[in-house]
CSV table of N, CA and C and ligand atoms in Angstrom, one decimal:
chain,number,residue,atom,x,y,z
T,110,MET,N,-3.2,15.7,28.0
T,110,MET,CA,-2.3,15.5,26.7
T,110,MET,C,-1.6,14.0,26.9
T,111,LYS,N,-1.4,13.7,28.0
T,111,LYS,CA,-0.6,12.3,28.1
T,111,LYS,C,-1.5,11.2,27.5
T,112,GLN,N,-2.8,11.3,27.7
T,112,GLN,CA,-3.5,10.1,27.4
T,112,GLN,C,-3.5,9.8,25.7
T,113,PHE,N,-3.1,11.0,25.0
T,113,PHE,CA,-3.1,10.8,23.5
T,113,PHE,C,-1.9,10.3,23.0
T,114,LEU,N,-0.8,10.1,23.9
T,114,LEU,CA,0.5,9.5,23.3
T,114,LEU,C,0.4,8.2,22.7
T,115,PRO,N,-0.3,7.2,23.3
T,115,PRO,CA,-0.2,5.8,22.7
T,115,PRO,C,-0.6,5.8,21.3
T,116,ILE,N,-1.6,6.6,20.9
T,116,ILE,CA,-2.2,6.3,19.6
T,116,ILE,C,-1.2,6.8,18.4
T,117,PRO,N,-0.6,7.9,18.5
T,117,PRO,CA,0.4,8.2,17.4
T,117,PRO,C,1.5,7.3,17.5
T,118,PHE,N,2.0,6.9,18.7
T,118,PHE,CA,3.0,5.9,18.7
T,118,PHE,C,2.8,4.6,18.0
T,119,GLY,N,1.5,4.1,18.1
T,119,GLY,CA,1.0,2.8,17.5
T,119,GLY,C,1.1,3.0,16.0
T,120,ILE,N,0.6,4.2,15.5
T,120,ILE,CA,0.6,4.5,14.1
T,120,ILE,C,2.0,4.4,13.6
T,121,LEU,N,2.9,5.1,14.2
T,121,LEU,CA,4.3,5.1,13.8
T,121,LEU,C,4.9,3.8,13.7
T,122,LEU,N,4.6,2.9,14.6
T,122,LEU,CA,5.0,1.6,14.7
T,122,LEU,C,4.5,0.9,13.4
T,123,ALA,N,3.4,0.9,13.2
T,123,ALA,CA,2.7,0.3,12.0
T,123,ALA,C,3.3,0.9,10.7
T,124,VAL,N,3.6,2.0,10.6
T,124,VAL,CA,4.3,2.5,9.4
T,124,VAL,C,5.6,1.9,9.2
T,125,ILE,N,6.4,1.9,10.4
T,125,ILE,CA,7.8,1.4,10.3
T,125,ILE,C,7.7,-0.1,10.0
T,126,ALA,N,6.9,-0.9,10.6
T,126,ALA,CA,6.7,-2.3,10.4
T,126,ALA,C,6.4,-2.6,8.9
T,127,CYS,N,5.7,-1.8,8.3
T,127,CYS,CA,5.3,-2.1,6.9
T,127,CYS,C,6.2,-1.5,5.9
T,128,SER,N,6.6,-0.2,5.9
T,128,SER,CA,7.5,0.3,4.8
T,128,SER,C,8.9,-0.1,5.0
T,129,SER,N,9.5,0.1,6.2
T,129,SER,CA,11.0,-0.1,6.1
T,129,SER,C,11.2,-1.6,6.2
T,130,ASP,N,10.5,-2.3,7.0
T,130,ASP,CA,10.6,-3.8,7.2
T,130,ASP,C,10.6,-4.3,5.7
T,131,THR,N,9.4,-4.1,5.0
T,131,THR,CA,9.1,-4.7,3.7
T,131,THR,C,10.1,-4.3,2.6
T,132,THR,N,10.3,-3.0,2.4
T,132,THR,CA,11.0,-2.6,1.2
T,132,THR,C,12.6,-2.6,1.5
T,133,GLU,N,12.9,-1.8,2.4
T,133,GLU,CA,14.3,-1.5,2.6
T,133,GLU,C,15.1,-2.7,3.0
T,134,GLN,N,14.7,-3.3,4.1
T,134,GLN,CA,15.4,-4.5,4.6
T,134,GLN,C,15.4,-5.6,3.5
T,135,GLN,N,14.3,-5.7,2.7
T,135,GLN,CA,14.3,-6.8,1.7
T,135,GLN,C,15.4,-6.5,0.6
T,136,ASP,N,15.2,-5.0,0.2
T,136,ASP,CA,16.2,-4.8,-0.8
T,136,ASP,C,17.6,-5.0,-0.4
T,137,LEU,N,17.9,-4.8,0.9
T,137,LEU,CA,19.3,-5.0,1.4
T,137,LEU,C,19.5,-6.5,1.5
T,138,GLY,N,18.7,-7.3,1.2
T,138,GLY,CA,18.8,-8.7,1.3
T,138,GLY,C,18.8,-9.1,2.7
T,139,LEU,N,18.3,-8.5,3.7
T,139,LEU,CA,18.4,-8.8,5.1
T,139,LEU,C,17.2,-9.8,5.4
T,140,LYS,N,16.1,-9.7,4.6
T,140,LYS,CA,14.9,-10.5,4.9
T,140,LYS,C,14.3,-11.0,3.7
T,141,PRO,N,14.0,-12.2,3.5
T,141,PRO,CA,13.2,-12.4,2.2
T,141,PRO,C,11.8,-11.8,2.2
T,142,PRO,N,11.4,-11.5,1.0
T,142,PRO,CA,10.0,-10.9,1.1
T,142,PRO,C,8.9,-12.0,1.6
T,143,SER,N,7.9,-11.5,2.3
T,143,SER,CA,6.9,-12.5,2.8
T,143,SER,C,6.1,-12.9,1.7
T,144,GLU,N,5.3,-14.0,2.0
T,144,GLU,CA,4.2,-14.5,1.0
T,144,GLU,C,3.3,-13.3,0.5
T,145,LEU,N,2.9,-12.5,1.5
T,145,LEU,CA,1.8,-11.4,1.2
T,145,LEU,C,2.6,-10.4,0.3
T,146,ALA,N,4.0,-10.0,0.6
T,146,ALA,CA,4.6,-9.1,-0.2
T,146,ALA,C,4.8,-9.6,-1.7
T,147,LEU,N,5.0,-10.9,-1.8
T,147,LEU,CA,5.2,-11.5,-3.1
T,147,LEU,C,3.9,-11.5,-3.9
T,148,LEU,N,2.7,-11.8,-3.2
T,148,LEU,CA,1.4,-11.7,-3.8
T,148,LEU,C,1.1,-10.3,-4.2
T,149,MET,N,1.5,-9.3,-3.3
T,149,MET,CA,1.2,-7.9,-3.6
T,149,MET,C,1.9,-7.6,-5.0
T,150,ARG,N,3.1,-8.0,-5.1
T,150,ARG,CA,3.9,-7.7,-6.3
T,150,ARG,C,3.1,-8.2,-7.5
T,151,ASP,N,2.6,-9.5,-7.4
T,151,ASP,CA,1.8,-10.1,-8.5
T,151,ASP,C,0.6,-9.2,-8.7
T,152,MET,N,-0.1,-8.8,-7.7
T,152,MET,CA,-1.4,-8.0,-7.9
T,152,MET,C,-1.1,-6.6,-8.6
T,153,THR,N,0.2,-6.1,-8.2
T,153,THR,CA,0.6,-4.9,-8.8
T,153,THR,C,0.7,-5.1,-10.3
T,154,THR,N,1.4,-6.1,-10.6
T,154,THR,CA,1.7,-6.4,-12.2
T,154,THR,C,0.3,-6.6,-12.9
T,155,TYR,N,-0.6,-7.4,-12.2
T,155,TYR,CA,-1.9,-7.6,-12.8
T,155,TYR,C,-2.6,-6.2,-13.0
T,156,ALA,N,-2.6,-5.4,-11.9
T,156,ALA,CA,-3.3,-4.1,-12.1
T,156,ALA,C,-2.6,-3.2,-13.2
T,157,ASP,N,-1.4,-3.3,-13.3
T,157,ASP,CA,-0.6,-2.5,-14.3
T,157,ASP,C,-1.0,-2.9,-15.7
T,158,SER,N,-1.0,-4.3,-15.9
T,158,SER,CA,-1.3,-4.9,-17.2
T,158,SER,C,-2.8,-4.6,-17.6
T,159,THR,N,-3.6,-4.7,-16.6
T,159,THR,CA,-5.1,-4.5,-16.8
T,159,THR,C,-5.3,-3.0,-17.2
T,160,ARG,N,-4.6,-2.1,-16.6
T,160,ARG,CA,-4.8,-0.7,-16.9
T,160,ARG,C,-4.3,-0.5,-18.4
T,161,SER,N,-3.2,-1.0,-18.8
T,161,SER,CA,-2.8,-0.9,-20.2
T,161,SER,C,-3.8,-1.4,-21.2
T,162,LEU,N,-4.3,-2.6,-20.8
T,162,LEU,CA,-5.4,-3.3,-21.8
T,162,LEU,C,-6.6,-2.4,-21.9
T,163,LEU,N,-7.0,-1.8,-20.7
T,163,LEU,CA,-8.2,-1.0,-20.8
T,163,LEU,C,-8.0,0.3,-21.5
T,164,MET,N,-6.8,0.9,-21.4
T,164,MET,CA,-6.5,2.0,-22.1
T,164,MET,C,-6.5,1.9,-23.7
T,165,ARG,N,-6.3,0.6,-24.1
T,165,ARG,CA,-6.4,0.2,-25.5
T,165,ARG,C,-7.7,-0.4,-25.9
T,166,GLY,N,-8.6,-0.3,-24.9
T,166,GLY,CA,-10.0,-0.8,-25.2
T,166,GLY,C,-10.1,-2.3,-25.1
T,167,GLY,N,-9.1,-3.0,-24.5
T,167,GLY,CA,-9.1,-4.5,-24.5
T,167,GLY,C,-10.1,-4.9,-23.3
T,168,ALA,N,-10.3,-6.3,-23.3
T,168,ALA,CA,-11.1,-6.9,-22.3
T,168,ALA,C,-10.1,-7.2,-21.0
T,169,PRO,N,-10.8,-7.5,-19.8
T,169,PRO,CA,-10.0,-7.9,-18.7
T,169,PRO,C,-9.3,-9.3,-18.9
T,170,LEU,N,-8.2,-9.5,-18.1
T,170,LEU,CA,-7.5,-10.8,-18.2
T,170,LEU,C,-8.4,-11.7,-17.4
T,171,PRO,N,-8.0,-13.1,-17.6
T,171,PRO,CA,-8.7,-14.2,-16.8
T,171,PRO,C,-8.7,-13.8,-15.3
T,172,PHE,N,-9.8,-14.1,-14.6
T,172,PHE,CA,-10.1,-13.7,-13.4
T,172,PHE,C,-9.0,-14.2,-12.5
T,173,PRO,N,-8.2,-13.2,-11.7
T,173,PRO,CA,-7.0,-13.7,-10.8
T,173,PRO,C,-7.4,-14.2,-9.6
T,174,LYS,N,-7.8,-15.6,-9.7
T,174,LYS,CA,-8.3,-16.4,-8.5
T,174,LYS,C,-7.3,-16.3,-7.3
T,175,ASP,N,-5.9,-16.3,-7.7
T,175,ASP,CA,-4.9,-16.3,-6.6
T,175,ASP,C,-5.0,-15.1,-5.7
T,176,HIS,N,-5.6,-14.0,-6.1
T,176,HIS,CA,-5.7,-12.9,-5.1
T,176,HIS,C,-6.3,-13.2,-3.8
T,177,ALA,N,-7.2,-14.2,-3.8
T,177,ALA,CA,-7.9,-14.6,-2.6
T,177,ALA,C,-7.0,-15.1,-1.6
T,178,ARG,N,-5.8,-15.5,-2.0
T,178,ARG,CA,-4.7,-16.0,-1.1
T,178,ARG,C,-4.2,-14.8,-0.1
T,179,MET,N,-4.7,-13.7,-0.3
T,179,MET,CA,-4.3,-12.4,0.7
T,179,MET,C,-4.9,-12.8,1.9
T,180,HIS,N,-5.9,-13.6,2.1
T,180,HIS,CA,-6.4,-14.0,3.2
T,180,HIS,C,-5.5,-14.9,4.3
T,181,THR,N,-4.7,-15.7,3.6
T,181,THR,CA,-4.0,-16.7,4.2
T,181,THR,C,-2.5,-16.6,4.2
T,182,ALA,N,-2.0,-15.6,3.2
T,182,ALA,CA,-0.5,-15.4,3.1
T,182,ALA,C,0.0,-14.7,4.3
T,183,THR,N,1.1,-15.2,4.8
T,183,THR,CA,1.8,-14.7,5.8
T,183,THR,C,2.5,-13.3,5.5
T,184,ALA,N,2.3,-12.3,6.5
T,184,ALA,CA,2.9,-10.9,6.2
T,184,ALA,C,4.1,-10.6,7.0
T,185,THR,N,5.0,-9.7,6.5
T,185,THR,CA,6.2,-9.3,7.2
T,185,THR,C,5.8,-8.9,8.6
T,186,ASP,N,4.8,-8.2,8.7
T,186,ASP,CA,4.3,-7.6,10.1
T,186,ASP,C,3.3,-8.5,10.7
T,187,ASP,N,3.7,-9.4,11.6
T,187,ASP,CA,2.8,-10.4,12.3
T,187,ASP,C,1.9,-9.7,13.3
T,188,HIS,N,2.0,-8.3,13.5
T,188,HIS,CA,1.2,-7.7,14.3
T,188,HIS,C,0.0,-6.9,13.6
T,189,LEU,N,-0.1,-7.4,12.3
T,189,LEU,CA,-1.2,-6.7,11.5
T,189,LEU,C,-2.5,-7.1,12.2
T,190,ASP,N,-3.5,-6.0,12.2
T,190,ASP,CA,-4.6,-6.2,12.9
T,190,ASP,C,-5.5,-7.1,11.8
T,191,ARG,N,-5.9,-8.3,12.2
T,191,ARG,CA,-6.5,-9.2,11.2
T,191,ARG,C,-7.9,-8.9,10.9
T,192,ALA,N,-8.6,-8.3,11.9
T,192,ALA,CA,-10.1,-8.0,11.7
T,192,ALA,C,-10.0,-6.9,10.6
T,193,THR,N,-9.2,-5.9,10.8
T,193,THR,CA,-9.2,-4.8,9.9
T,193,THR,C,-8.7,-5.3,8.5
T,194,PHE,N,-7.6,-6.0,8.5
T,194,PHE,CA,-7.1,-6.5,7.2
T,194,PHE,C,-8.2,-7.3,6.4
T,195,THR,N,-8.8,-8.2,7.1
T,195,THR,CA,-9.9,-9.1,6.5
T,195,THR,C,-11.0,-8.2,5.8
T,196,ALA,N,-11.4,-7.1,6.6
T,196,ALA,CA,-12.6,-6.3,6.0
T,196,ALA,C,-12.0,-5.6,4.7
T,197,PHE,N,-10.9,-5.2,4.8
T,197,PHE,CA,-10.4,-4.4,3.5
T,197,PHE,C,-10.1,-5.5,2.5
T,198,ALA,N,-9.6,-6.7,2.9
T,198,ALA,CA,-9.3,-7.7,1.7
T,198,ALA,C,-10.6,-8.1,1.1
T,199,ASP,N,-11.7,-8.4,2.0
T,199,ASP,CA,-13.0,-8.8,1.4
T,199,ASP,C,-13.5,-7.6,0.5
T,200,ASN,N,-13.4,-6.4,0.8
T,200,ASN,CA,-13.9,-5.3,-0.1
T,200,ASN,C,-13.1,-5.3,-1.4
T,201,TYR,N,-11.7,-5.5,-1.3
T,201,TYR,CA,-10.9,-5.6,-2.6
T,201,TYR,C,-11.4,-6.8,-3.4
T,202,LEU,N,-11.6,-7.9,-2.9
T,202,LEU,CA,-12.1,-9.1,-3.7
T,202,LEU,C,-13.4,-8.9,-4.2
T,203,ALA,N,-14.3,-8.3,-3.5
T,203,ALA,CA,-15.7,-7.9,-4.0
T,203,ALA,C,-15.6,-7.0,-5.3
T,204,GLN,N,-14.8,-5.9,-5.1
T,204,GLN,CA,-14.5,-5.0,-6.3
T,204,GLN,C,-14.1,-5.6,-7.4
T,205,LEU,N,-13.1,-6.6,-7.1
T,205,LEU,CA,-12.5,-7.3,-8.3
T,205,LEU,C,-13.4,-8.1,-9.1
T,206,LYS,N,-14.4,-8.7,-8.2
T,206,LYS,CA,-15.4,-9.4,-8.9
T,206,LYS,C,-16.5,-8.6,-9.7
T,207,VAL,N,-16.8,-7.5,-9.2
T,207,VAL,CA,-17.6,-6.6,-10.0
T,207,VAL,C,-17.0,-6.2,-11.3
T,208,PHE,N,-15.7,-5.8,-11.2
T,208,PHE,CA,-14.9,-5.4,-12.4
T,208,PHE,C,-15.1,-6.4,-13.5
T,209,ASN,N,-14.6,-7.7,-13.1
T,209,ASN,CA,-14.6,-8.8,-14.0
T,209,ASN,C,-16.0,-9.1,-14.6
T,210,GLU,N,-17.1,-8.8,-13.9
T,210,GLU,CA,-18.4,-9.2,-14.5
T,210,GLU,C,-19.0,-7.9,-15.1
T,211,ALA,N,-18.3,-6.8,-15.2
T,211,ALA,CA,-18.9,-5.5,-15.7
T,211,ALA,C,-19.0,-5.6,-17.2
T,212,ALA,N,-20.1,-4.8,-17.6
T,212,ALA,CA,-20.2,-4.7,-19.0
T,212,ALA,C,-19.1,-3.7,-19.6
T,213,PRO,N,-18.8,-3.9,-20.9
T,213,PRO,CA,-17.7,-3.3,-21.4
T,213,PRO,C,-17.6,-1.8,-21.2
T,214,GLU,N,-18.7,-1.0,-21.2
T,214,GLU,CA,-18.7,0.5,-20.9
T,214,GLU,C,-18.5,0.8,-19.4
T,215,ASP,N,-18.5,-0.2,-18.6
T,215,ASP,CA,-18.4,0.0,-17.1
T,215,ASP,C,-16.9,-0.4,-16.7
T,216,ARG,N,-16.2,-0.9,-17.6
T,216,ARG,CA,-14.9,-1.6,-17.1
T,216,ARG,C,-14.0,-0.5,-16.5
T,217,LYS,N,-13.7,0.7,-17.1
T,217,LYS,CA,-12.8,1.6,-16.5
T,217,LYS,C,-13.2,2.0,-15.1
T,218,ARG,N,-14.5,2.4,-15.1
T,218,ARG,CA,-15.0,2.9,-13.8
T,218,ARG,C,-14.9,1.8,-12.5
T,219,THR,N,-15.3,0.5,-13.0
T,219,THR,CA,-15.1,-0.5,-12.0
T,219,THR,C,-13.8,-0.9,-11.6
T,220,PHE,N,-12.8,-0.6,-12.7
T,220,PHE,CA,-11.3,-1.0,-12.4
T,220,PHE,C,-10.9,0.2,-11.4
T,221,ASN,N,-11.3,1.3,-11.6
T,221,ASN,CA,-10.9,2.3,-10.7
T,221,ASN,C,-11.3,2.0,-9.3
T,222,ALA,N,-12.5,1.4,-9.1
T,222,ALA,CA,-13.0,1.0,-7.9
T,222,ALA,C,-12.1,-0.1,-7.2
T,223,VAL,N,-11.6,-1.0,-8.0
T,223,VAL,CA,-10.6,-2.0,-7.6
T,223,VAL,C,-9.3,-1.2,-6.9
T,224,ILE,N,-8.8,-0.2,-7.7
T,224,ILE,CA,-7.7,0.5,-7.2
T,224,ILE,C,-8.0,1.2,-5.9
T,225,ASN,N,-9.2,1.8,-5.8
T,225,ASN,CA,-9.6,2.6,-4.6
T,225,ASN,C,-9.6,1.6,-3.5
T,226,ALA,N,-9.9,0.3,-3.8
T,226,ALA,CA,-9.9,-0.8,-2.6
T,226,ALA,C,-8.5,-1.2,-2.2
T,227,CYS,N,-7.5,-1.1,-3.2
T,227,CYS,CA,-6.2,-1.2,-2.8
T,227,CYS,C,-5.7,0.0,-1.9
T,228,ALA,N,-6.1,1.3,-2.4
T,228,ALA,CA,-5.8,2.4,-1.7
T,228,ALA,C,-6.4,2.5,-0.2
T,229,SER,N,-7.7,2.1,-0.1
T,229,SER,CA,-8.2,2.0,1.2
T,229,SER,C,-7.6,1.3,2.3
T,230,CYS,N,-7.2,0.1,1.9
T,230,CYS,CA,-6.4,-0.8,2.8
T,230,CYS,C,-5.1,-0.2,3.1
T,231,HIS,N,-4.4,0.3,2.0
T,231,HIS,CA,-3.0,0.8,2.2
T,231,HIS,C,-3.1,2.1,3.1
T,232,ASN,N,-4.0,3.0,2.9
T,232,ASN,CA,-4.0,4.1,3.8
T,232,ASN,C,-4.2,3.8,5.1
T,233,ASN,N,-4.7,2.7,5.4
T,233,ASN,CA,-5.0,2.2,6.8
T,233,ASN,C,-3.9,1.3,7.4
T,234,VAL,N,-3.4,0.5,6.6
T,234,VAL,CA,-2.4,-0.6,7.3
T,234,VAL,C,-1.0,-0.3,6.7
T,235,CYS,N,-0.7,0.3,5.6
T,235,CYS,CA,0.6,0.3,5.0
T,235,CYS,C,0.8,1.4,3.9
T,236,PRO,N,0.9,2.5,4.3
T,236,PRO,CA,0.9,3.7,3.4
T,236,PRO,C,2.2,3.7,2.4
T,237,GLY,N,3.2,2.9,2.7
T,237,GLY,CA,4.5,3.0,1.8
T,237,GLY,C,4.1,3.0,0.3
T,238,PRO,N,3.5,1.9,-0.1
T,238,PRO,CA,3.1,1.7,-1.5
T,238,PRO,C,2.1,2.7,-2.2
T,239,MET,N,1.7,3.7,-1.5
T,239,MET,CA,0.5,4.5,-1.9
T,239,MET,C,1.0,5.1,-3.2
T,240,VAL,N,2.1,5.7,-3.3
T,240,VAL,CA,2.7,6.4,-4.5
T,240,VAL,C,2.6,5.5,-5.8
T,241,ARG,N,2.9,4.2,-5.6
T,241,ARG,CA,2.8,3.3,-6.7
T,241,ARG,C,1.4,3.0,-7.1
T,242,ILE,N,0.5,2.9,-5.9
T,242,ILE,CA,-0.8,2.6,-6.3
T,242,ILE,C,-1.6,3.7,-7.1
T,243,LYS,N,-1.3,5.0,-6.6
T,243,LYS,CA,-1.9,6.0,-7.3
T,243,LYS,C,-1.7,6.1,-8.8
T,244,LYS,N,-0.7,5.5,-9.2
T,244,LYS,CA,-0.4,5.6,-10.8
T,244,LYS,C,-1.2,4.5,-11.5
T,245,LEU,N,-1.9,3.6,-10.7
T,245,LEU,CA,-2.6,2.5,-11.3
T,245,LEU,C,-4.0,2.9,-11.8
T,246,TYR,N,-4.5,4.1,-11.4
T,246,TYR,CA,-5.9,4.4,-11.9
T,246,TYR,C,-5.8,4.6,-13.4
T,247,VAL,N,-7.0,4.3,-14.1
T,247,VAL,CA,-7.0,4.5,-15.5
T,247,VAL,C,-7.8,5.8,-15.7
T,248,PRO,N,-7.2,6.5,-16.7
T,248,PRO,CA,-7.9,7.9,-16.9
T,248,PRO,C,-9.2,7.6,-17.5
T,249,LEU,N,-10.4,8.4,-17.0
T,249,LEU,CA,-11.6,8.1,-17.6
T,249,LEU,C,-11.9,9.0,-18.9
S,651,HEC,C1,-6.4,-5.8,2.6
S,651,HEC,C2,-5.2,-5.0,2.7
S,651,HEC,C3,-4.6,-4.7,1.3
S,651,HEC,C4,-5.2,-4.6,0.0
S,651,HEC,C5,-6.6,-4.7,-0.5
S,651,HEC,C6,-4.0,-4.4,-0.8
S,651,HEC,N1,-2.8,-4.4,-0.1
S,651,HEC,FE1,-0.9,-4.2,-0.9
S,651,HEC,N2,-0.1,-4.6,0.9
S,651,HEC,C7,-0.9,-4.8,2.1
S,651,HEC,C8,0.1,-5.3,3.2
S,651,HEC,C9,-0.3,-5.5,4.5
S,651,HEC,C10,1.4,-5.0,2.6
S,651,HEC,C11,2.8,-5.5,3.3
S,651,HEC,C12,3.0,-7.0,2.9
S,651,HEC,C13,4.2,-7.6,3.7
S,651,HEC,O1,5.3,-7.1,3.6
S,651,HEC,O2,4.1,-8.7,4.3
S,651,HEC,C14,1.2,-4.8,1.2
S,651,HEC,C15,2.3,-4.6,0.3
S,651,HEC,C16,2.2,-4.1,-1.0
S,651,HEC,C17,3.2,-3.6,-1.8
S,651,HEC,C18,4.8,-3.8,-1.5
S,651,HEC,C19,5.3,-5.2,-1.9
S,651,HEC,C20,6.7,-5.4,-1.5
S,651,HEC,O3,7.4,-5.6,-2.5
S,651,HEC,O4,7.1,-5.3,-0.3
S,651,HEC,C21,2.7,-3.2,-3.0
S,651,HEC,C22,3.4,-2.6,-4.2
S,651,HEC,C23,1.3,-3.3,-2.9
S,651,HEC,N3,1.0,-3.9,-1.5
S,651,HEC,C24,0.4,-2.9,-3.8
S,651,HEC,C25,-1.0,-3.4,-3.7
S,651,HEC,C26,-1.9,-3.0,-4.9
S,651,HEC,C27,-1.6,-2.5,-6.4
S,651,HEC,C28,-3.2,-3.5,-4.4
S,651,HEC,C29,-4.4,-3.7,-5.1
S,651,HEC,C30,-4.4,-4.3,-6.5
S,651,HEC,C31,-3.1,-3.8,-3.1
S,651,HEC,N4,-1.7,-3.7,-2.6
S,651,HEC,C32,-4.1,-4.3,-2.2
S,651,HEC,C33,-2.1,-4.6,2.3
S,651,HEC,C34,-3.1,-4.7,1.2
């Protein structure tokens, strides 16, 4: 039994570092939001606006080039596993490109694949915002 202890402990630390550090301490004004947290807020606004546009049958917004900054933006949790993060970030940026190049009839489906890419990373590195992310899927 003993040898299993370090793993759940590690997960617990990651969750604490991500959710309480980012949201609660920032809301209390104890810590300014990190570059990555600010970028994530912009990404959430972009996804929310795009969802509304698609529901009204509109076209995507201009390609959000700044989302690529997720590779270099500094995070609240400096123990973030970079290799894992980079793989999920590349997947997100690839889905974003597919969505932006999709034919009109494929836009909703490929947009939901972008939201899946948000969710995959969050399920692994930062589960706190999952409640918010689940609301971003566009009904098919
Ligand atoms: C490659 C991993 C990854 C992907 C992809 C990703 N996120 Fe994040 N997200 C993070 C990490 C890590 C944080 C914590 C940032 C920090 O506090 O420095 C975060 C933070 C957040 C936050 C909280 C920001 C705050 O105010 O503290 C929200 C909301 C969020 N992400 C939404 C999204 C949405 C929506 C998408 C897709 C459009 C997305 N994320 C894609 C890793 C990711």
